[in-house]
Coordinates of N, CA and C in Angstrom, one line a residue:
X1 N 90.2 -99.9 -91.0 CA 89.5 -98.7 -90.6 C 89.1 -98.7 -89.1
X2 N 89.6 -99.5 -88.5 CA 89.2 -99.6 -86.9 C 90.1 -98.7 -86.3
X3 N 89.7 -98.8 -85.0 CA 90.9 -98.2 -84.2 C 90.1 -98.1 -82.5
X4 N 91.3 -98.3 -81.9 CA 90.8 -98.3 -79.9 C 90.1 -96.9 -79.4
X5 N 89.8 -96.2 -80.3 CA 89.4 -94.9 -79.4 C 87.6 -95.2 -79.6
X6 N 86.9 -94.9 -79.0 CA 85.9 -95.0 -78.6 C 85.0 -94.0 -79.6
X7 N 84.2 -94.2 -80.6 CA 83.4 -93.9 -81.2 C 82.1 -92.7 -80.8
X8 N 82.3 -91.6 -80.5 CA 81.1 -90.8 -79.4 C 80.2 -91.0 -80.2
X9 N 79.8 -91.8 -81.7 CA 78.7 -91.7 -82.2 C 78.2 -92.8 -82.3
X10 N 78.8 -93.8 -81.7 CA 78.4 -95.2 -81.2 C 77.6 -95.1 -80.0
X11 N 77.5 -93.6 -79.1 CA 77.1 -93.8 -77.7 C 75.9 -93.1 -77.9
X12 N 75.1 -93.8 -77.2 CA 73.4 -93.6 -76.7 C 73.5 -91.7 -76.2
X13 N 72.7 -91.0 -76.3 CA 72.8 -89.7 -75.4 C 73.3 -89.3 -74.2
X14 N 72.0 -90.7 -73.0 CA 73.3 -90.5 -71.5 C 74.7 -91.3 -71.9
X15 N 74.6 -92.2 -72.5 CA 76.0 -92.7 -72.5 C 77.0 -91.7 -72.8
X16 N 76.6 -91.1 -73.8 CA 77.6 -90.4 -74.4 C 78.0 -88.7 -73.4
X17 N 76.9 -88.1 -72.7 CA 76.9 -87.2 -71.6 C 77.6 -87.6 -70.3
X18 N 77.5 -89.3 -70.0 CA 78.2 -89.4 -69.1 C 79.8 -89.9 -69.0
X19 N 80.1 -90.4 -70.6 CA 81.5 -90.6 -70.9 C 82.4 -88.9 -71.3
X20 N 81.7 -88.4 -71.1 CA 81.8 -86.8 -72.0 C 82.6 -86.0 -70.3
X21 N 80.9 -86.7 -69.2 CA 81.5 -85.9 -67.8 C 82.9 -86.4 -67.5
X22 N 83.0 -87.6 -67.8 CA 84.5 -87.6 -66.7 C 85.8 -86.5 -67.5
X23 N 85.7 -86.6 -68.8 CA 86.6 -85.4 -69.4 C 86.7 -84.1 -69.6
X24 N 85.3 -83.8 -69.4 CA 85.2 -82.1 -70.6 C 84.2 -81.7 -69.2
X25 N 84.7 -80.2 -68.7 CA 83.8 -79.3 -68.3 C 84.5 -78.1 -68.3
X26 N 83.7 -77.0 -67.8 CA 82.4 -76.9 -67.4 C 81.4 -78.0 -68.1
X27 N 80.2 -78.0 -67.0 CA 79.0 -78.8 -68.2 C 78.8 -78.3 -68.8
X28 N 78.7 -76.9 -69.8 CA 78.0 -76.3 -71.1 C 79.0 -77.2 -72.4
X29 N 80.6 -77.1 -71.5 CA 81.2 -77.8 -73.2 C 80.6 -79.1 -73.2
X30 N 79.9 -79.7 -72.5 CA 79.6 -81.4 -72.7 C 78.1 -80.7 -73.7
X31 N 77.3 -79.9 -73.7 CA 76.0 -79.9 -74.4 C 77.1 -78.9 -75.7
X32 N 77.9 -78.3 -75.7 CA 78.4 -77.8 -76.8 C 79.1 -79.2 -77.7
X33 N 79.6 -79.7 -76.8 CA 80.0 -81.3 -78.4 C 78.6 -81.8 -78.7
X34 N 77.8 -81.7 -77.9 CA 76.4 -82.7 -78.5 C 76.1 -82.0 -79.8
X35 N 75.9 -80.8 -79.5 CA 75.4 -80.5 -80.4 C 76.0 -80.2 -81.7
X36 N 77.5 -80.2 -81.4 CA 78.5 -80.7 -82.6 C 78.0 -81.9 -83.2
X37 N 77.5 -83.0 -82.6 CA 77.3 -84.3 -83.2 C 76.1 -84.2 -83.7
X38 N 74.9 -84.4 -82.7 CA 73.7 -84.7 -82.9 C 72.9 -83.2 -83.9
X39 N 73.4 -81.8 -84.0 CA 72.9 -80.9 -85.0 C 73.5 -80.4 -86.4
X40 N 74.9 -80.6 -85.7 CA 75.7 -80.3 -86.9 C 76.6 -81.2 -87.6
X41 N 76.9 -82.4 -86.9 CA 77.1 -83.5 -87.5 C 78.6 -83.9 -88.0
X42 N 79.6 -83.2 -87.0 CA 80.6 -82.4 -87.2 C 81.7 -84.0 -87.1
X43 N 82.5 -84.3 -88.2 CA 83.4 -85.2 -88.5 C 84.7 -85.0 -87.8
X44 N 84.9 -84.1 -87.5 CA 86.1 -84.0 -86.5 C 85.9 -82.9 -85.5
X45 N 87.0 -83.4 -84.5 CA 86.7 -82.4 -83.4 C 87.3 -80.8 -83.8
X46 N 88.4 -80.9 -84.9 CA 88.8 -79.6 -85.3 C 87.5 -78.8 -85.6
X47 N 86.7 -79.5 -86.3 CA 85.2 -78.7 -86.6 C 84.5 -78.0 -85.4
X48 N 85.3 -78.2 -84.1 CA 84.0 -77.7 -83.2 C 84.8 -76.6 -82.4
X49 N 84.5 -75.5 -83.6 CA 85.4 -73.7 -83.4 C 84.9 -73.6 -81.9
X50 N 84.0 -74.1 -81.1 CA 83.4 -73.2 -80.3 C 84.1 -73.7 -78.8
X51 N 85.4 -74.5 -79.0 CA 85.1 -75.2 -78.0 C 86.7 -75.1 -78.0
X52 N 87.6 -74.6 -76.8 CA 89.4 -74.6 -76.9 C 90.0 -75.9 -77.5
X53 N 90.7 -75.5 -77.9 CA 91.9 -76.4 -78.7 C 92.3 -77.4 -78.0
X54 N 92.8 -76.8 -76.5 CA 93.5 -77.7 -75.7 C 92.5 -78.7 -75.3
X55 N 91.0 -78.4 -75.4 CA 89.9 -79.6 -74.9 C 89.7 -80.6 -76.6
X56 N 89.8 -79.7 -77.2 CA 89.4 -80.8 -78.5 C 90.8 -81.7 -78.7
X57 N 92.0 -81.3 -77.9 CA 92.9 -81.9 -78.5 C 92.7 -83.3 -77.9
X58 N 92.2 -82.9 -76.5 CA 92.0 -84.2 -75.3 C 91.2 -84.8 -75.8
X59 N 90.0 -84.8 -76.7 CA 89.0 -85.2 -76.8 C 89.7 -86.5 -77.8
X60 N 90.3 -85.6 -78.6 CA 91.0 -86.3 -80.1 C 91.7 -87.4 -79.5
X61 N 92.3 -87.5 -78.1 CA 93.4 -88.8 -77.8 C 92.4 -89.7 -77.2
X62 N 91.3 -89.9 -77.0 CA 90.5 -90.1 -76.3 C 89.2 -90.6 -76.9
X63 N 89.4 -90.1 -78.1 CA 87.9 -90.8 -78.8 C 87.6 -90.3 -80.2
X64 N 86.8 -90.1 -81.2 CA 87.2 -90.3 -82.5 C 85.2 -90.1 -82.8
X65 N 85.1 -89.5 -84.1 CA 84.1 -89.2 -84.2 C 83.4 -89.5 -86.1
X66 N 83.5 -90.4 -85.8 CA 83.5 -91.9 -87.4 C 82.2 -91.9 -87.8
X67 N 81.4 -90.9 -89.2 CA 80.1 -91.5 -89.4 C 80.4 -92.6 -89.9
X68 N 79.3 -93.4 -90.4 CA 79.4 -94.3 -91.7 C 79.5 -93.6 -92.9
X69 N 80.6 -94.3 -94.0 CA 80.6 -94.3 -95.2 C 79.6 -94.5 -95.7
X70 N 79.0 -93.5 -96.5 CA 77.7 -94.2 -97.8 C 78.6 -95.0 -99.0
X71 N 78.3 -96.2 -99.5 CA 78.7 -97.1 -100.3 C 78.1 -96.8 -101.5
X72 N 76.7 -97.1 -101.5 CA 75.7 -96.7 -102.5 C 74.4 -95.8 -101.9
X73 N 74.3 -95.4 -103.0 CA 72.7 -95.1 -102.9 C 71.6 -94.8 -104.0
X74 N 70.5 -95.5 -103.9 CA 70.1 -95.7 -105.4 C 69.5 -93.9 -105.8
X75 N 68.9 -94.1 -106.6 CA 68.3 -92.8 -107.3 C 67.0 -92.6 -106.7
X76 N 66.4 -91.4 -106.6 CA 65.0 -91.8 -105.6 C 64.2 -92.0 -106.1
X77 N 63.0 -92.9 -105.6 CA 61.8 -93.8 -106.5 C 60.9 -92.4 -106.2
X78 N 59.8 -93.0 -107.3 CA 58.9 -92.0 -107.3 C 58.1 -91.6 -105.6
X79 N 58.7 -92.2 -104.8 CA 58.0 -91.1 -103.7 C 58.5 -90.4 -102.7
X80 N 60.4 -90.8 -103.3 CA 61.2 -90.3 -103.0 C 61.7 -91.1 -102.2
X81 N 61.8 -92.3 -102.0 CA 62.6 -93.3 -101.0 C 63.3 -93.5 -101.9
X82 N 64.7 -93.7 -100.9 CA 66.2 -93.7 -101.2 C 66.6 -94.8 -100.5
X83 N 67.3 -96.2 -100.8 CA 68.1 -96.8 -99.8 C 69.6 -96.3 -99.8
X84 N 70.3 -96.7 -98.7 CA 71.8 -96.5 -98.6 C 72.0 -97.9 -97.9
X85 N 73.7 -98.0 -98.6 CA 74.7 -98.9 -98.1 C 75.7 -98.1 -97.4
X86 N 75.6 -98.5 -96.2 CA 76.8 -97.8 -95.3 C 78.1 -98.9 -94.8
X87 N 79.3 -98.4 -94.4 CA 80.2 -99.1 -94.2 C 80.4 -98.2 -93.1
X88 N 80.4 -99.5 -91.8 CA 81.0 -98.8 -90.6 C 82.3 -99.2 -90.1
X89 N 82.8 -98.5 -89.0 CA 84.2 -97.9 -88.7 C 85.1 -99.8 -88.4
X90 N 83.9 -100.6 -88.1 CA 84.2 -101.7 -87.9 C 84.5 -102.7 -88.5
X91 N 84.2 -102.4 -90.0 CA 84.1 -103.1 -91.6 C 82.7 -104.0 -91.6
X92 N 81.9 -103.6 -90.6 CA 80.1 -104.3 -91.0 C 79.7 -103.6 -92.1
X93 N 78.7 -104.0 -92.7 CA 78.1 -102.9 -93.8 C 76.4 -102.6 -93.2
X94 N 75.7 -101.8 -93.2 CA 74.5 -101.9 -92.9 C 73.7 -100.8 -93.7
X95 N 72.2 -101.5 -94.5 CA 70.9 -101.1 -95.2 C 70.3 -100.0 -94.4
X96 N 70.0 -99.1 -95.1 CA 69.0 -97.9 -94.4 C 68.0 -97.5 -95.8
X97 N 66.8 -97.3 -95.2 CA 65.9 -96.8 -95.9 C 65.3 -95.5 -95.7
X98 N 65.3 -94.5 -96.6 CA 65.2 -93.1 -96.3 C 63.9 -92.5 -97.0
X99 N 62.8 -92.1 -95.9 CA 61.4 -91.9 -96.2 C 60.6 -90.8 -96.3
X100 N 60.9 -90.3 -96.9 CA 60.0 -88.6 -97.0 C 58.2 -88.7 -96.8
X101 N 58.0 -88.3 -95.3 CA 56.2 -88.5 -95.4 C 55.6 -86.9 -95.6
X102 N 55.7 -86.7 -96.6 CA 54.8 -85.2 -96.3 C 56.0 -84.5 -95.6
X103 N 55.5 -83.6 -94.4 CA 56.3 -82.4 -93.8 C 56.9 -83.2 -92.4
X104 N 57.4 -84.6 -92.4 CA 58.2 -85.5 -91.7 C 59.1 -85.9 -92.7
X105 N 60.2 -87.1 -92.0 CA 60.5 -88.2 -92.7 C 61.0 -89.5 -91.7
X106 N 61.2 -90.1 -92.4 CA 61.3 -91.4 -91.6 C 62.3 -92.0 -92.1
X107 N 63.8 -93.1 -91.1 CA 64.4 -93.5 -91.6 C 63.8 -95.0 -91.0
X108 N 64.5 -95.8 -91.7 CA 64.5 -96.8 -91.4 C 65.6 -98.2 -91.4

């Protein structure tokens, strides 16, 4: 499940705005993918109607947009914490713990 294209969801915010500048502008399409990623959460670039074909197609030879697989996830305990098992694009696996506080939450 690997592959050479560069993961945009492996990159930090400026990382990822400034790997974004050398390919994609105007600057509004560079905060239009963000927010593909960081609001909507969008699994492929096909998913991001808002933005030309011919830029998502660049985008596609160029980099790849891989959540982690959920593996498991238990049932929620009585205060609603959930752990997950993820599998990433690299074949690591990694634990997350999912925290409901009141009108927050918290991962961990």
């Amino acid at each position: 499940m690997t592959t050479d294209l560069t993961n945009l969801y492996d990159l930090a915010p400026a990382e990822l705005e400034q790997t974004l500048a050398a390919v994609v502008s105007p600057r509004f399409r560079i905060q239009q993918v963000e927010e593909w990623l960081y609001t909507r959460g969008a699994g492929s670039f096909e998913a991001m109607t808002n933005i030309p074909k011919e830029l998502r197609a660049r985008l596609a030879e160029r980099f790849t947009v891989q959540q982690p697989q959920v593996l498991t996830r238990t049932e929620p305990a009585s205060d609603g914490s959930q752990k997950y098992l993820f599998a990433l694009a690299d074949g690591q696996k990694i634990e997350s713990v999912y925290m409901p506080m009141g009108d927050r939450t918290s991962v961990c």
